[in-house]
Coordinates of C-alpha atoms in Angstrom, one line a residue:
M1 CA 62.5 90.0 78.4
I2 CA 59.3 87.4 78.9
G3 CA 58.3 88.6 82.9
R4 CA 56.7 86.0 85.5
V5 CA 54.1 88.2 85.6
A6 CA 52.1 86.5 83.5
I7 CA 52.8 83.1 85.2
A8 CA 52.7 85.0 88.9
S9 CA 48.9 85.8 88.3
A10 CA 48.3 82.7 86.9
L11 CA 49.2 79.9 90.2
V12 CA 47.2 79.4 92.3
A13 CA 48.2 78.5 96.3
V14 CA 50.5 75.0 95.5
M15 CA 52.4 74.5 98.9
V16 CA 55.9 73.6 97.7
T17 CA 59.7 73.3 98.8
V18 CA 62.6 75.3 97.1
T19 CA 66.6 73.8 96.4
A20 CA 69.2 74.6 94.2
C21 CA 71.9 73.0 92.1
K22 CA 75.0 74.9 90.8
S23 CA 77.3 74.2 87.9
G24 CA 80.6 74.7 87.7
G25 CA 83.6 74.5 84.7
E26 CA 85.3 77.4 82.7
W27 CA 83.5 80.5 81.6
K28 CA 84.5 81.7 78.8
A29 CA 81.6 84.5 77.4
D30 CA 83.5 87.8 76.5
P31 CA 83.9 90.0 80.3
S32 CA 81.9 92.7 77.7
A33 CA 79.4 91.0 76.8
D34 CA 75.7 92.3 77.0
F35 CA 73.6 89.2 78.4
F36 CA 70.8 91.9 78.8
P37 CA 70.9 93.7 75.6
L38 CA 68.0 96.2 74.9
K39 CA 68.6 97.8 71.3
T40 CA 66.6 99.7 69.8
N41 CA 64.5 97.0 67.1
M42 CA 66.0 93.7 69.0
V43 CA 63.4 91.4 68.7
W44 CA 62.6 88.3 70.2
T45 CA 60.1 85.7 69.7
Y46 CA 59.6 83.0 72.5
R47 CA 57.3 80.0 72.4
V48 CA 55.9 79.7 75.8
N49 CA 54.3 76.2 77.0
S50 CA 52.0 76.8 80.6
K51 CA 51.3 73.9 82.1
S52 CA 48.9 76.1 85.2
Q53 CA 47.9 78.5 82.1
R54 CA 47.3 74.7 80.4
A55 CA 47.9 76.7 77.2
N56 CA 50.8 77.2 74.7
Y57 CA 51.8 80.2 72.9
A58 CA 53.7 82.8 71.6
V59 CA 55.3 86.3 72.8
T60 CA 57.6 88.8 71.0
D61 CA 59.2 91.4 71.8
R62 CA 60.9 94.4 70.9
V63 CA 62.6 97.4 71.3
I64 CA 61.1 100.4 70.9
G65 CA 63.8 102.9 72.8
S66 CA 63.5 105.1 75.3
Q67 CA 60.9 107.0 75.5
Y68 CA 59.4 110.0 78.0
V69 CA 56.9 108.3 78.8
P70 CA 54.1 111.0 80.5
A71 CA 51.8 108.8 82.3
L72 CA 54.5 107.8 84.4
N73 CA 56.7 111.0 84.0
L74 CA 59.4 109.4 83.8
T75 CA 62.3 107.8 80.6
G76 CA 63.2 104.9 80.1
L77 CA 63.1 102.0 77.5
V78 CA 60.5 100.2 75.9
V79 CA 60.0 97.1 75.6
A80 CA 56.3 96.2 72.8
E81 CA 54.6 93.3 73.7
F82 CA 52.6 91.0 71.5
Y83 CA 50.9 87.8 73.2
N84 CA 49.3 85.6 70.8
L85 CA 46.7 85.1 72.9
D86 CA 42.7 86.3 73.0
R87 CA 41.9 89.4 74.8
A88 CA 46.5 89.5 74.9
G89 CA 47.4 91.4 71.8
L90 CA 50.5 94.5 73.0
R91 CA 51.6 95.5 76.0
P92 CA 54.6 98.7 77.1
I93 CA 57.4 97.4 79.0
V94 CA 59.3 100.0 80.7
Y95 CA 63.5 99.5 81.8
L96 CA 65.0 102.2 84.4
D97 CA 68.6 102.4 85.5
Q98 CA 68.6 102.8 89.2
G99 CA 71.2 102.1 91.1
G100 CA 72.7 99.6 89.3
Y101 CA 69.5 97.1 88.5
L102 CA 67.3 97.3 86.1
T103 CA 64.2 98.2 87.4
R104 CA 61.2 96.4 85.3
L105 CA 57.8 98.6 85.3
S106 CA 54.9 96.6 83.6
G107 CA 51.0 95.8 83.5
L108 CA 51.2 98.8 81.4
D109 CA 49.1 99.8 78.5
Y110 CA 48.6 101.4 75.0
A111 CA 45.6 103.6 74.8
E112 CA 46.2 105.4 70.7
N113 CA 50.0 104.6 71.0
Q114 CA 50.6 106.6 74.1
I115 CA 52.0 104.9 77.5
K116 CA 48.6 104.9 79.7
A117 CA 49.0 102.9 83.2
P118 CA 45.7 100.9 84.7
A119 CA 43.4 102.7 86.7
W120 CA 45.0 99.2 90.1
G121 CA 48.6 99.9 89.6
R122 CA 51.5 99.2 87.4
S123 CA 53.8 96.2 87.6
E124 CA 56.7 97.0 89.5
E125 CA 60.1 94.9 90.1
A126 CA 62.9 96.3 90.6
N127 CA 66.8 95.1 90.5
F128 CA 65.1 93.0 88.3
L129 CA 68.7 92.6 86.6
P130 CA 72.2 93.8 87.7
E131 CA 73.1 95.7 84.5
H132 CA 76.3 94.1 84.1
L133 CA 75.4 90.6 85.1
T134 CA 78.0 87.9 86.0
P135 CA 79.0 84.8 87.6
D136 CA 78.9 84.7 91.1
R137 CA 76.4 87.5 92.5
E138 CA 73.7 87.2 94.8
W139 CA 70.6 89.9 95.1
K140 CA 67.4 89.9 96.9
N141 CA 63.9 91.9 95.1
T142 CA 60.3 92.0 95.5
L143 CA 57.8 92.0 92.1
F144 CA 54.4 93.6 93.0
P145 CA 52.5 92.2 89.5
Y146 CA 49.1 94.2 90.9
G147 CA 51.2 97.4 92.2
K148 CA 51.6 97.9 96.4
L149 CA 47.3 98.4 96.3
P150 CA 45.2 96.6 99.1
G151 CA 44.8 93.4 98.7
S152 CA 47.5 92.4 96.3
F153 CA 49.7 89.6 96.1
D154 CA 53.6 89.9 96.0
V155 CA 56.8 88.2 95.2
T156 CA 59.9 88.2 97.4
Q157 CA 62.6 86.2 95.5
S158 CA 66.6 85.9 96.1
H159 CA 68.4 85.0 93.0
K160 CA 72.1 82.9 92.0
S161 CA 73.4 84.1 89.0
F162 CA 76.2 80.8 87.8
M163 CA 78.2 80.1 84.8
E164 CA 76.6 77.3 82.3
P165 CA 79.1 75.4 81.3
A166 CA 76.9 73.6 79.1
D167 CA 75.3 74.6 75.6
V168 CA 71.9 75.0 75.9
I169 CA 70.3 74.4 72.9
V170 CA 66.5 75.9 71.9
P171 CA 64.6 76.5 68.8
A172 CA 66.8 79.4 67.7
G173 CA 69.8 78.1 68.3
D174 CA 73.0 76.9 70.5
F175 CA 74.3 79.1 72.4
K176 CA 77.4 78.6 74.4
N177 CA 79.0 80.6 77.5
C178 CA 75.4 81.8 79.1
I179 CA 75.1 83.4 82.8
R180 CA 72.0 80.8 84.5
I181 CA 70.0 82.3 87.7
E182 CA 68.5 80.1 90.1
T183 CA 65.7 82.7 91.3
Q184 CA 64.0 81.2 94.9
A185 CA 60.4 82.7 94.9
H186 CA 58.2 83.5 97.5
Y187 CA 54.6 84.3 97.0
E188 CA 52.0 85.9 99.8
G189 CA 49.9 88.2 100.6
G190 CA 46.2 88.8 99.4
A191 CA 44.8 85.2 97.7
Y192 CA 47.9 83.5 99.0
A193 CA 46.6 84.7 102.9
Q194 CA 43.4 84.0 102.1
Q195 CA 43.7 81.3 101.7
K196 CA 45.6 80.5 103.9
Q197 CA 49.4 79.5 101.9
N198 CA 51.7 80.5 100.3
L199 CA 53.3 79.2 97.1
N200 CA 56.8 78.5 96.7
L201 CA 58.1 78.1 93.3
T202 CA 62.4 78.2 92.0
Y203 CA 63.1 79.3 87.8
E204 CA 65.9 79.3 86.1
D205 CA 66.7 81.2 83.6
W206 CA 69.2 81.3 81.0
Y207 CA 70.8 84.4 79.8
A208 CA 73.3 83.9 76.1
P209 CA 75.6 87.0 76.0
N210 CA 74.5 90.0 73.7
V211 CA 71.0 88.3 72.9
G212 CA 69.8 88.1 76.3
L213 CA 67.3 85.3 77.8
V214 CA 66.9 82.2 76.0
R215 CA 64.7 79.9 78.0
T216 CA 63.1 80.6 81.6
V217 CA 61.9 77.2 84.0
A218 CA 59.8 77.6 86.2
Y219 CA 59.7 74.6 89.3
Q220 CA 57.0 73.7 92.3
G221 CA 59.8 73.0 94.7
G222 CA 63.7 73.1 93.4
P223 CA 64.9 72.7 90.1
N224 CA 63.7 68.5 90.4
G225 CA 60.1 69.6 91.0
P226 CA 57.3 69.3 88.5
E227 CA 57.8 71.9 85.2
M228 CA 55.7 74.5 86.0
E229 CA 56.0 77.2 82.7
R230 CA 58.7 76.2 80.0
V231 CA 59.5 79.9 78.1
E232 CA 62.5 79.5 74.9
L233 CA 64.2 80.9 72.1
V234 CA 62.7 80.9 69.1
R235 CA 64.4 83.3 66.8
F236 CA 66.3 86.5 67.8
D237 CA 67.4 89.6 64.8
S238 CA 69.8 91.8 66.4
A239 CA 69.4 95.3 65.0
P240 CA 66.8 95.1 61.7
N241 CA 67.4 98.5 59.3
I242 CA 63.8 98.9 59.6
A243 CA 63.9 103.2 58.4
A244 CA 66.2 101.8 55.5
Q245 CA 63.6 98.9 54.1
G246 CA 60.9 102.3 54.3
A247 CA 58.8 101.5 57.1
P248 CA 57.2 103.7 59.3
P249 CA 60.0 104.5 63.0
A250 CA 59.6 102.5 65.1
T251 CA 56.8 103.5 67.5
V252 CA 54.8 100.6 68.5
P253 CA 55.1 97.7 66.0
Q254 CA 53.0 96.1 63.6
T255 CA 51.0 93.0 64.8
S256 CA 50.6 91.9 62.0
Q257 CA 54.0 90.9 62.0
T258 CA 54.8 89.6 64.7
Q259 CA 51.9 87.2 64.7
S260 CA 53.8 85.8 61.6
N261 CA 56.9 85.2 63.7
S262 CA 54.6 83.2 66.7

């Protein structure tokens, strides 16, 4: 759920190198399992340990569902993301299914319960994730954290997916048959060009069947380099029946409830 735009924005130019590793073993996941489920009312809460921002905080994501977004003139799956940081608050994310991959639109905002695009340009990440995630896949994409405005930086990324034979243990539980994605990310342009330095990072993301993202770790260099960021799942609710409890329909999540999860 949680993306890399905050990490991309916080990191300042650091010269590093990138390596990769693989896992072996037998993978026993259900072939029909969904590794990035986006069913209405699903809720994930993550804790974030950010060394680049020198902060620890919580992020809660709730799936609102399919919506037409007039400000973007498109229909997509909307996820409301809440950061319990000063001046952070609630932000919408929109996912689009395009050519077998999900496109992720972020850097958006709410105004009177309506999604609005910022004046400086939304964050766009085409080919964010394959619609049907399996091991042994490779793909590339480019992330534009601040849109495609002149002077902004971008992140070119190369992804590889692997089966994860070991259990992934996070505060939310013990998850089996996960898929690990290794990403080599190259930050360039904008502030990086001005400082005449580029930044290379390695990300490792673990996705559990029918749950989604359970852990992300970002390193300087390869997986053995210094750790920059760690995101771990603290709580997951597959689909609370809010309507049956007499709560209002899912439009924008209640921040008071979200904060209580952090």
